mmCIF file of C-alpha atoms in Angstrom:
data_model
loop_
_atom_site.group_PDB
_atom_site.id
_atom_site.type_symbol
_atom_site.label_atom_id
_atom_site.label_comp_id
_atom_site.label_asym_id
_atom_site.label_seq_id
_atom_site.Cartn_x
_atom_site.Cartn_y
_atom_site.Cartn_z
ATOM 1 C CA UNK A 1 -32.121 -25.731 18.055
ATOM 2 C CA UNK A 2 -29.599 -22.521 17.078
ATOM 3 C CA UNK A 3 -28.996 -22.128 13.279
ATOM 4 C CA UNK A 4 -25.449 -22.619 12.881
ATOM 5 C CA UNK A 5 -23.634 -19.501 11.392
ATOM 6 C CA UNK A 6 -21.735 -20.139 8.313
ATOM 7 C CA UNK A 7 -18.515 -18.080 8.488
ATOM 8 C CA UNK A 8 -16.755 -17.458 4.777
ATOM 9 C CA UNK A 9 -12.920 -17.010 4.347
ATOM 10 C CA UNK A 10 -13.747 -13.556 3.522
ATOM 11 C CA UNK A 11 -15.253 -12.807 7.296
ATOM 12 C CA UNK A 12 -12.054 -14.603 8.988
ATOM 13 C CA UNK A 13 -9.838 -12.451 7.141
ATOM 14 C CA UNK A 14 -11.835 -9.570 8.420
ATOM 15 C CA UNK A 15 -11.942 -11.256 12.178
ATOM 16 C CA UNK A 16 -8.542 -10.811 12.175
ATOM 17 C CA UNK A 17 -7.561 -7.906 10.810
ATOM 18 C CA UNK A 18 -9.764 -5.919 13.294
ATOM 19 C CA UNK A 19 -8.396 -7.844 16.107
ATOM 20 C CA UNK A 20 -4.851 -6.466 14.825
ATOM 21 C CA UNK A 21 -6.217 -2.630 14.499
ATOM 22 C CA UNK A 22 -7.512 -3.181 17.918
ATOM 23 C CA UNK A 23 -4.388 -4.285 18.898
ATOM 24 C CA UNK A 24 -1.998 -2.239 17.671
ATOM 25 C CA UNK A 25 -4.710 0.785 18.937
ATOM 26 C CA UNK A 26 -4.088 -0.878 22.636
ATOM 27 C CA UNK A 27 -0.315 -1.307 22.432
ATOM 28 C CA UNK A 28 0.809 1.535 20.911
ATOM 29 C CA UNK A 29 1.452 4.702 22.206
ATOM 30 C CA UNK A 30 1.137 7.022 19.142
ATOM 31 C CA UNK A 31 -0.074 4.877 15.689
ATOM 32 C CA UNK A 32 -0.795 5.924 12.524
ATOM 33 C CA UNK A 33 -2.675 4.523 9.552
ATOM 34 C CA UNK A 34 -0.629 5.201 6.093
ATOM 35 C CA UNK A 35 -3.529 5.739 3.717
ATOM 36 C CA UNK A 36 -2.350 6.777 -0.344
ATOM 37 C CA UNK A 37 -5.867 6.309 -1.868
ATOM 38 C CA UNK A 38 -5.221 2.746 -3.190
ATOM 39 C CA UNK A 39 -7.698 -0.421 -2.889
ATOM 40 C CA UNK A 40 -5.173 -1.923 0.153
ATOM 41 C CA UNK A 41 -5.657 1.253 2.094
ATOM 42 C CA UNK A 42 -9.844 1.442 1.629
ATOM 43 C CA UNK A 43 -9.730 -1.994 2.872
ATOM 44 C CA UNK A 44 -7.850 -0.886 5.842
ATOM 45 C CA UNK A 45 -10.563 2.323 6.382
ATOM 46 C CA UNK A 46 -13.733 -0.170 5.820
ATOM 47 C CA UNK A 47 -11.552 -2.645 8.385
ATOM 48 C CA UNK A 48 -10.539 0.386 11.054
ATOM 49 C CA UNK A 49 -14.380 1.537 10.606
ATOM 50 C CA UNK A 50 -16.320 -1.801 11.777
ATOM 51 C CA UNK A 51 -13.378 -1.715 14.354
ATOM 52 C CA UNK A 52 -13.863 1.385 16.103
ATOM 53 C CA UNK A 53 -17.261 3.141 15.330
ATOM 54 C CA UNK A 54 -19.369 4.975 15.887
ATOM 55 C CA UNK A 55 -16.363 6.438 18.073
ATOM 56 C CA UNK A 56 -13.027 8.162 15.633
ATOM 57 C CA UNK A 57 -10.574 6.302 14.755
ATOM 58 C CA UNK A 58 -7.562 6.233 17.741
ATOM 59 C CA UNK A 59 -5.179 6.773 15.112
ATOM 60 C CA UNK A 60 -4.832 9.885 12.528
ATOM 61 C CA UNK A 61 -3.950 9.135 8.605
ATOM 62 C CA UNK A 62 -1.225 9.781 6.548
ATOM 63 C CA UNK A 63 0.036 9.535 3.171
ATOM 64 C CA UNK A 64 3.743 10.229 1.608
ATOM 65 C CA UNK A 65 3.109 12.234 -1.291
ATOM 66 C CA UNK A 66 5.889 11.342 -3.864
ATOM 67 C CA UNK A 67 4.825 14.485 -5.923
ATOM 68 C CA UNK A 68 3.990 12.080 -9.071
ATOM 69 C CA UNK A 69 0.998 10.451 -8.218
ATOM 70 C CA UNK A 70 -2.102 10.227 -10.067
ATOM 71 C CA UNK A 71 -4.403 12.946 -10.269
ATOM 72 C CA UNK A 72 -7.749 10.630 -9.571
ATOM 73 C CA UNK A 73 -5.766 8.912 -6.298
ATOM 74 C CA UNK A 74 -5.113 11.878 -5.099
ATOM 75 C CA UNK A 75 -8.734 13.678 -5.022
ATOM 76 C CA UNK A 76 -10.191 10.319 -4.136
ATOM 77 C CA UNK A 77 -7.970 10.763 -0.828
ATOM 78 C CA UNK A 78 -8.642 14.060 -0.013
ATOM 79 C CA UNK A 79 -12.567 12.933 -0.908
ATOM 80 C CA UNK A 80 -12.165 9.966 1.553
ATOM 81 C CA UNK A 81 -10.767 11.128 4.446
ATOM 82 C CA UNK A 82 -13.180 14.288 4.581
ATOM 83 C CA UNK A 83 -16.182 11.707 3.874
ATOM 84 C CA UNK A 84 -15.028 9.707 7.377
ATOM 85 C CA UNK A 85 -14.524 13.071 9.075
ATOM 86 C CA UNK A 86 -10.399 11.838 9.895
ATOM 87 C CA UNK A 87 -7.260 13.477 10.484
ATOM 88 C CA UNK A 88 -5.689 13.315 7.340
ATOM 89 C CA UNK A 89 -1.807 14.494 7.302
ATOM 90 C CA UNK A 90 0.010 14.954 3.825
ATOM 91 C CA UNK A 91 3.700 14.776 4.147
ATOM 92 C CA UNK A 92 5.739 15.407 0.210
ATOM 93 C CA UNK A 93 8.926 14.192 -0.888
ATOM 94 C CA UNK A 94 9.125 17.564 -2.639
ATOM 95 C CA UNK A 95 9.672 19.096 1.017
ATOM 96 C CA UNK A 96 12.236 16.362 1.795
ATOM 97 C CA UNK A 97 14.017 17.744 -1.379
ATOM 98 C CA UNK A 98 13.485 21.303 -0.842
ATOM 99 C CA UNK A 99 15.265 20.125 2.386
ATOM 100 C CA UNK A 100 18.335 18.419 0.594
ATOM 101 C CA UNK A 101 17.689 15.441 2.536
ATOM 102 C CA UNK A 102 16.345 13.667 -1.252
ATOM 103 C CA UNK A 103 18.559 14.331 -3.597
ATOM 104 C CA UNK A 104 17.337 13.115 -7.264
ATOM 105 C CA UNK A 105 19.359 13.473 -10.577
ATOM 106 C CA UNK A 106 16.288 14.474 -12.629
ATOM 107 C CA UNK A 107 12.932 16.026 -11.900
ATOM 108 C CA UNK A 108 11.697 12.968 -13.353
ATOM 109 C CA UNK A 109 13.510 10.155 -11.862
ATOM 110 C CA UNK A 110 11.067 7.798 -9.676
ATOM 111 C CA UNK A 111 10.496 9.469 -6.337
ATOM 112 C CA UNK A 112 8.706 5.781 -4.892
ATOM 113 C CA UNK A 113 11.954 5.012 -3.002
ATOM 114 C CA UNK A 114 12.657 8.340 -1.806
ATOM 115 C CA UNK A 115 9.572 7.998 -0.173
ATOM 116 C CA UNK A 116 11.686 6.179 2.335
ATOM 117 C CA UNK A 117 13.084 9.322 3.595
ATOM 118 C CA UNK A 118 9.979 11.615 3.940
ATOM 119 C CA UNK A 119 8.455 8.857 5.539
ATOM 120 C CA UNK A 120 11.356 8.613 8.311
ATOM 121 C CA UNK A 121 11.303 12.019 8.691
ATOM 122 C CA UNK A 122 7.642 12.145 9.470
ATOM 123 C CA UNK A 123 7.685 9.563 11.867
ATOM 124 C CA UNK A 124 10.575 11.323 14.063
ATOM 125 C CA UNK A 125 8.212 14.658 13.575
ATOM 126 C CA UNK A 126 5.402 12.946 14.899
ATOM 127 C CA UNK A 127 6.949 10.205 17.294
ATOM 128 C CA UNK A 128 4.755 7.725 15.545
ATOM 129 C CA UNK A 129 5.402 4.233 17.239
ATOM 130 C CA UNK A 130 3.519 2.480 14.451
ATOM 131 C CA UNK A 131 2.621 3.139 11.045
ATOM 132 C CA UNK A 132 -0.237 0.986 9.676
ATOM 133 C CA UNK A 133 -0.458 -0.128 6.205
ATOM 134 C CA UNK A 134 -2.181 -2.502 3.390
ATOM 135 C CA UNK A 135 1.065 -4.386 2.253
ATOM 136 C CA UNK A 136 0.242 -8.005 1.529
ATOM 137 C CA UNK A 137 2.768 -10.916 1.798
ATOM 138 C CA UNK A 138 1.685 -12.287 -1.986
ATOM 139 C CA UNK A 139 2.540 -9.064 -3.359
ATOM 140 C CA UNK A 140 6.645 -9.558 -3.234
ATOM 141 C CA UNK A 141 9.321 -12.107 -1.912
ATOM 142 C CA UNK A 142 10.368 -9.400 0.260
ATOM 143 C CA UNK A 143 7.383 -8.841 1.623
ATOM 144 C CA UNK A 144 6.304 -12.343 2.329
ATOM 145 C CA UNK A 145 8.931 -12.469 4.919
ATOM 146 C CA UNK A 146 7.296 -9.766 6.966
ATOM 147 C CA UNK A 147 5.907 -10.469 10.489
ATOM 148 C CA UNK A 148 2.120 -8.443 10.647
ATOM 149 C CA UNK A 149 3.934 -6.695 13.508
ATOM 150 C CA UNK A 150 7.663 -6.045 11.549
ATOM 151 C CA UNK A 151 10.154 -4.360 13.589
ATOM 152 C CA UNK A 152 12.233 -1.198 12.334
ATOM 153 C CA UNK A 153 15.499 0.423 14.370
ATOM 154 C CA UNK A 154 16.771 3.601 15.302
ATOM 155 C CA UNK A 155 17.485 4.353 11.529
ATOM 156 C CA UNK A 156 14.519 2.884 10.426
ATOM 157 C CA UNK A 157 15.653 0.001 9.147
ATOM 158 C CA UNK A 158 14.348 -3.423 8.937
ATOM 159 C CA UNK A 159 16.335 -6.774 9.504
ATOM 160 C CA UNK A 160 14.680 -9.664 7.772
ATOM 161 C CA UNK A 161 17.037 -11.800 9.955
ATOM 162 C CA UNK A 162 16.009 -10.026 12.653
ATOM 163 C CA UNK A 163 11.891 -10.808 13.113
ATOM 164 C CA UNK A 164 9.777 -11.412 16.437
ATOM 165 C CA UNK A 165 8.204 -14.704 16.501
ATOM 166 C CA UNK A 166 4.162 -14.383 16.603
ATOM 167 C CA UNK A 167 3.021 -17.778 17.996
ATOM 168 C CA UNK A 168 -0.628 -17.824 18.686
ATOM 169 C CA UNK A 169 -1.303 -14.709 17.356
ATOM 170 C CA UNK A 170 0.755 -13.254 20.434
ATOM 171 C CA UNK A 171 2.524 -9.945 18.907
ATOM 172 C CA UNK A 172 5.765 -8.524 20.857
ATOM 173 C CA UNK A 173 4.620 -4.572 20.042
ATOM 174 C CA UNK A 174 7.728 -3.167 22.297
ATOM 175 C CA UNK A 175 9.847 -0.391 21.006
ATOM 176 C CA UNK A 176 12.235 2.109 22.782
ATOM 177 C CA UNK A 177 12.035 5.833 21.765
ATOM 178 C CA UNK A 178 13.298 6.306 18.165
ATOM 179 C CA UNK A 179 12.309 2.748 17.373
ATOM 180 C CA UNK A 180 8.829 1.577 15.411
ATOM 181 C CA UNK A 181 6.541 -0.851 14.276
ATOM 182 C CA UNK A 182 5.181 -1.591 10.819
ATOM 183 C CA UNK A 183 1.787 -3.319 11.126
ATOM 184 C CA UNK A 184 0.431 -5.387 8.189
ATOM 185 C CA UNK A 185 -3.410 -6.058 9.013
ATOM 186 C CA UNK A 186 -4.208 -7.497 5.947
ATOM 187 C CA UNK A 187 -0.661 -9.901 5.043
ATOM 188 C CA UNK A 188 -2.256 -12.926 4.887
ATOM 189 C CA UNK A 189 -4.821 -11.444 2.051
ATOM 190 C CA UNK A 190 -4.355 -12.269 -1.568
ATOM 191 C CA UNK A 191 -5.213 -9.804 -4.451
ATOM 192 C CA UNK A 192 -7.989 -11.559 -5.065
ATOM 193 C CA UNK A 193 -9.606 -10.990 -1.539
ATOM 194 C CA UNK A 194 -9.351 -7.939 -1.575
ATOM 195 C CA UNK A 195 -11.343 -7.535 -4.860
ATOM 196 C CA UNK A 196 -14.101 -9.952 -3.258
ATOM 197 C CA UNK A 197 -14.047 -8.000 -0.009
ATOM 198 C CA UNK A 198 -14.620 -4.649 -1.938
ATOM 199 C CA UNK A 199 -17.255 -5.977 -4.016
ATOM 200 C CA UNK A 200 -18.670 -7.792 -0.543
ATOM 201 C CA UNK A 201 -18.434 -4.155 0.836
ATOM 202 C CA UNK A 202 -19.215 -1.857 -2.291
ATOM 203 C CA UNK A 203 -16.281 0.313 -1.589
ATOM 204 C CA UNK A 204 -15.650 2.928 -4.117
ATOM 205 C CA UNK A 205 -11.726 3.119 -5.535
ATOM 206 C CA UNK A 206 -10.240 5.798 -7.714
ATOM 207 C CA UNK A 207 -11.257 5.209 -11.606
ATOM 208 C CA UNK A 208 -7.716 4.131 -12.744
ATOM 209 C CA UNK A 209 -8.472 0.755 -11.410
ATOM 210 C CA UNK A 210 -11.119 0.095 -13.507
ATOM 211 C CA UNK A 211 -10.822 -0.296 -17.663
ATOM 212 C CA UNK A 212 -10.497 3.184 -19.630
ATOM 213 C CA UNK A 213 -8.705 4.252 -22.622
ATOM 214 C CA UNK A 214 -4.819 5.229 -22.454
ATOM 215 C CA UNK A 215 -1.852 5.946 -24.477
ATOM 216 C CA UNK A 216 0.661 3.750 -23.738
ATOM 217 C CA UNK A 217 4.221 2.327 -24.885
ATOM 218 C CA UNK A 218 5.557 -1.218 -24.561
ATOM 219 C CA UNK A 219 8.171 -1.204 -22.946
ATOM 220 C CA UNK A 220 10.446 -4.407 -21.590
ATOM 221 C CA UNK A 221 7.164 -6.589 -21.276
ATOM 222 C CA UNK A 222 5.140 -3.435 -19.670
ATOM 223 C CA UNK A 223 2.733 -0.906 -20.559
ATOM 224 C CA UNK A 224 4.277 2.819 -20.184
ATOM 225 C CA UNK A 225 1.671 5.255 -19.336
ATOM 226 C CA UNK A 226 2.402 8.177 -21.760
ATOM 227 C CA UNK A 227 2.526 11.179 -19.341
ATOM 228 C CA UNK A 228 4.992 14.371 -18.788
ATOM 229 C CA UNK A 229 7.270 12.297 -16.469
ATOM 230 C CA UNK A 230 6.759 8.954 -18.534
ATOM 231 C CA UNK A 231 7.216 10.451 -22.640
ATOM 232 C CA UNK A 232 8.039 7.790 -25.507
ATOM 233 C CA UNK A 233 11.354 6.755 -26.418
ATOM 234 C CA UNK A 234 12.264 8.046 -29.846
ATOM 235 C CA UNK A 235 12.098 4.203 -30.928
ATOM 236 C CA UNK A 236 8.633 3.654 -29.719
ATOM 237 C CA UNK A 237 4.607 3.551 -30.757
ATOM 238 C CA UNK A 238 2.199 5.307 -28.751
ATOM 239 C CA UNK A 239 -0.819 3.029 -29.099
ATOM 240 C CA UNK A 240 -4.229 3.835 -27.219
ATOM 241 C CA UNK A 241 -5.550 0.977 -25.274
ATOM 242 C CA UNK A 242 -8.088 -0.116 -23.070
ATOM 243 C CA UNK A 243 -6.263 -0.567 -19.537
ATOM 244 C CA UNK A 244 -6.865 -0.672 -15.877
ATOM 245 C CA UNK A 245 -4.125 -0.326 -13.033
ATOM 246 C CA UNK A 246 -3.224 -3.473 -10.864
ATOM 247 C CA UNK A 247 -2.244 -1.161 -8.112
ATOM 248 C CA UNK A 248 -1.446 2.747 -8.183
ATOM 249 C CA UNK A 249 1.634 4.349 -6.963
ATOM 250 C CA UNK A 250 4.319 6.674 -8.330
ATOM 251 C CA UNK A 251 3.621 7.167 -11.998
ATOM 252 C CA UNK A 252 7.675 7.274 -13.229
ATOM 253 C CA UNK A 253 7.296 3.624 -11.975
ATOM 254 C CA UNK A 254 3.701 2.106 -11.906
ATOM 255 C CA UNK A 255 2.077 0.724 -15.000
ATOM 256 C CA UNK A 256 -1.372 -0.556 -16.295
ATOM 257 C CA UNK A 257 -1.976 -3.799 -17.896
ATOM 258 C CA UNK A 258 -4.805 -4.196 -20.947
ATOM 259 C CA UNK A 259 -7.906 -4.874 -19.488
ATOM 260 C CA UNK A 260 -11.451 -4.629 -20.388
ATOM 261 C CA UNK A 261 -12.902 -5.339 -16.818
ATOM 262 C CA UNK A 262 -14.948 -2.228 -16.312
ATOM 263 C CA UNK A 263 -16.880 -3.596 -12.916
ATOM 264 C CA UNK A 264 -15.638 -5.122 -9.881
ATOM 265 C CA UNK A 265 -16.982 -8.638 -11.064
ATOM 266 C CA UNK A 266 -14.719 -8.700 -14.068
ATOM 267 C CA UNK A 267 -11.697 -7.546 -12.418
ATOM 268 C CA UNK A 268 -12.153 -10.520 -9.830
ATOM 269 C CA UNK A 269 -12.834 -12.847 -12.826
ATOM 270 C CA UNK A 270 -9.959 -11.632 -14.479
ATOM 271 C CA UNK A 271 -7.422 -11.856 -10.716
ATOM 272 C CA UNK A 272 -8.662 -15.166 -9.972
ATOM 273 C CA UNK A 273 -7.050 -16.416 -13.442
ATOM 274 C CA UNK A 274 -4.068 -14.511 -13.642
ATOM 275 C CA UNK A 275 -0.507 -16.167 -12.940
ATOM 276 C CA UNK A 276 1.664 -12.778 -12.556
ATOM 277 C CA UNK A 277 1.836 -10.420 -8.734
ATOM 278 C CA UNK A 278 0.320 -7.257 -9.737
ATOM 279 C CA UNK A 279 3.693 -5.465 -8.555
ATOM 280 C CA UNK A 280 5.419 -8.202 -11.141
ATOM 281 C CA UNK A 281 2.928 -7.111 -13.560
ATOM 282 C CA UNK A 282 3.034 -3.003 -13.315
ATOM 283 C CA UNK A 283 6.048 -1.899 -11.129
ATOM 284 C CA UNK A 284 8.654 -0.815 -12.992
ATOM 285 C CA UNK A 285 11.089 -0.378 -9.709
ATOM 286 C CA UNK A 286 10.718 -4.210 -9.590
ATOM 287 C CA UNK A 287 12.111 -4.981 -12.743
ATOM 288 C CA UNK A 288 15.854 -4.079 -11.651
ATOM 289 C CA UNK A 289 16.776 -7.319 -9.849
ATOM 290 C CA UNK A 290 14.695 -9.797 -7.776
ATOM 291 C CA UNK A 291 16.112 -7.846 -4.558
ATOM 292 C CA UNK A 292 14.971 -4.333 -5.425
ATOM 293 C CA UNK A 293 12.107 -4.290 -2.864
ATOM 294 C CA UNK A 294 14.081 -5.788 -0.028
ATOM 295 C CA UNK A 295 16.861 -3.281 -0.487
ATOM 296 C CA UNK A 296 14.524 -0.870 -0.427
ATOM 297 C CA UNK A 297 12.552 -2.348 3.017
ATOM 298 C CA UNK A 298 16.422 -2.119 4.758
ATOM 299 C CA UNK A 299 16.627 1.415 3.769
ATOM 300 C CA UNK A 300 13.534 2.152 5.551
ATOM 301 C CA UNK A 301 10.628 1.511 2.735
ATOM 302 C CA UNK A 302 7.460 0.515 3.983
#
């Protein structure tokens, strides 16, 4: 009599997000996998890996480079992509400026949705028909109205109004020339499965994520990283606290929260309690109304 295999939530998540890489790999013409560095994105390199070795992947990466991100996300991506031996291209919104096609008031305004721009601009330099990325439907109301395949015009732009049914896990992947696809492989994940998959899969992440000391400021319910783009507000304490970062982006926008989970363990004891999105919890670009991010999608965001 045949054992029977016991399958956990954590390898059905997986099932399916390969069948999606595989998919988009077969449909599309020209993809490419967005990759910043972040825990979303080495989920999506562990996912493309047990999808297409020992062969490379049918896709090169790429990352928009807002200028302002952390120092230890960027040398963990550089230190990634030449570990897997992939095509790894950089585009900057410091180019798009240099350009004049981003034009910011201050050197140290947020640059996160400007990243809009470069990102449109790479696309049309590289005819990419699909850019894949880690976004997760529990992140952001916006975001939970994404298809896994969401489709973006001309102009980039995306229509929530305007979304392709995917009965049956059937996915409509057709574009004309100028148009493209945003793939989601991992929407239906929570925070908290991706935690349990990178413990499951001892994946290393850039040290921000995990608790270290930091000067910070409070500031309208967050925690401020004090940095050169970030400096305290005449009014305001610079204390020095033991924090970890949620998720890592932009650093004029993305915060820490105090935490004292040093291991992978204690950050999934601490998601599995917590009542607050980590973008609620550390993204400062949030904070200006409840339809920041979907503004932001319609402009061409990812």
């Amino acid at each position: 009599m045949s054992a029977v295999i016991q399958r956990s939530h954590l390898d059905w998540l997986e099932s399916e997000a390969i069948f999606i890489l595989r998919e988009v790999a077969a449909e599309s013409e020209k993809p490419v996998l967005l990759f910043s560095g972040g825990k979303d994105s080495v989920v999506l390199l562990r996912l493309a890996e047990k999808a297409f070795r020992p062969g490379r992947f049918p896709f090169p990466l790429m990352h928009i480079d807002t200028g302002h991100n952390f120092d230890e996300v960027i040398a963990f991506r550089d230190a990634r992509a030449s570990e897997l031996g992939e095509t790894l291209i950089v585009r900057s919104v410091e180019d798009s400026i240099a350009r004049g096609s981003v034009v910011l008031r201050r050197e140290t305004d947020s640059r996160n949705a400007a990243q809009a721009v470069t990102l449109l601009e790479a696309i049309e330099e590289f005819g990419f028909d699909a850019c894949i990325g880690g976004a997760r439907r529990d992140e952001e109301k916006a975001r939970a109205k994404e298809r896994i395949f969401s489709f973006r015009d001309e102009f980039g732009k995306w229509d929530p109004k305007a979304q392709r049914p995917e009965l049956w896990s059937l996915f409509n992947t057709r574009v004309h020339r100028g148009e493209n696809m945003r793939v989601f492989p991992i929407s239906n994940w929570t925070e908290l499965d991706v935690w349990q998959y990178i413990q499951r899969e001892q994946l290393a992440l850039p040290s921000i994520y995990y608790s270290h000391e930091r000067e910070v400021v409070r500031r309208k319910g967050l925690l401020v990283p004090v940095t050169r783009l970030t400096p305290p507000q005449e009014s305001e304490q610079v204390e020095r606290l033991q924090v970890r970062f949620r998720t890592v982006g932009d650093i004029s926008c993305t915060c820490p929260v105090a935490s004292d989970a040093a291991d992978t363990m204690a950050i999934i004891a601490e998601t599995a309690v917590t009542d607050i999105t980590e973008r609620g919890a550390t993204r400062m670009d949030d904070q200006t109304s409840e339809a920041s991010m979907e503004r932001r999608k319609k402009e061409g965001y990812f």
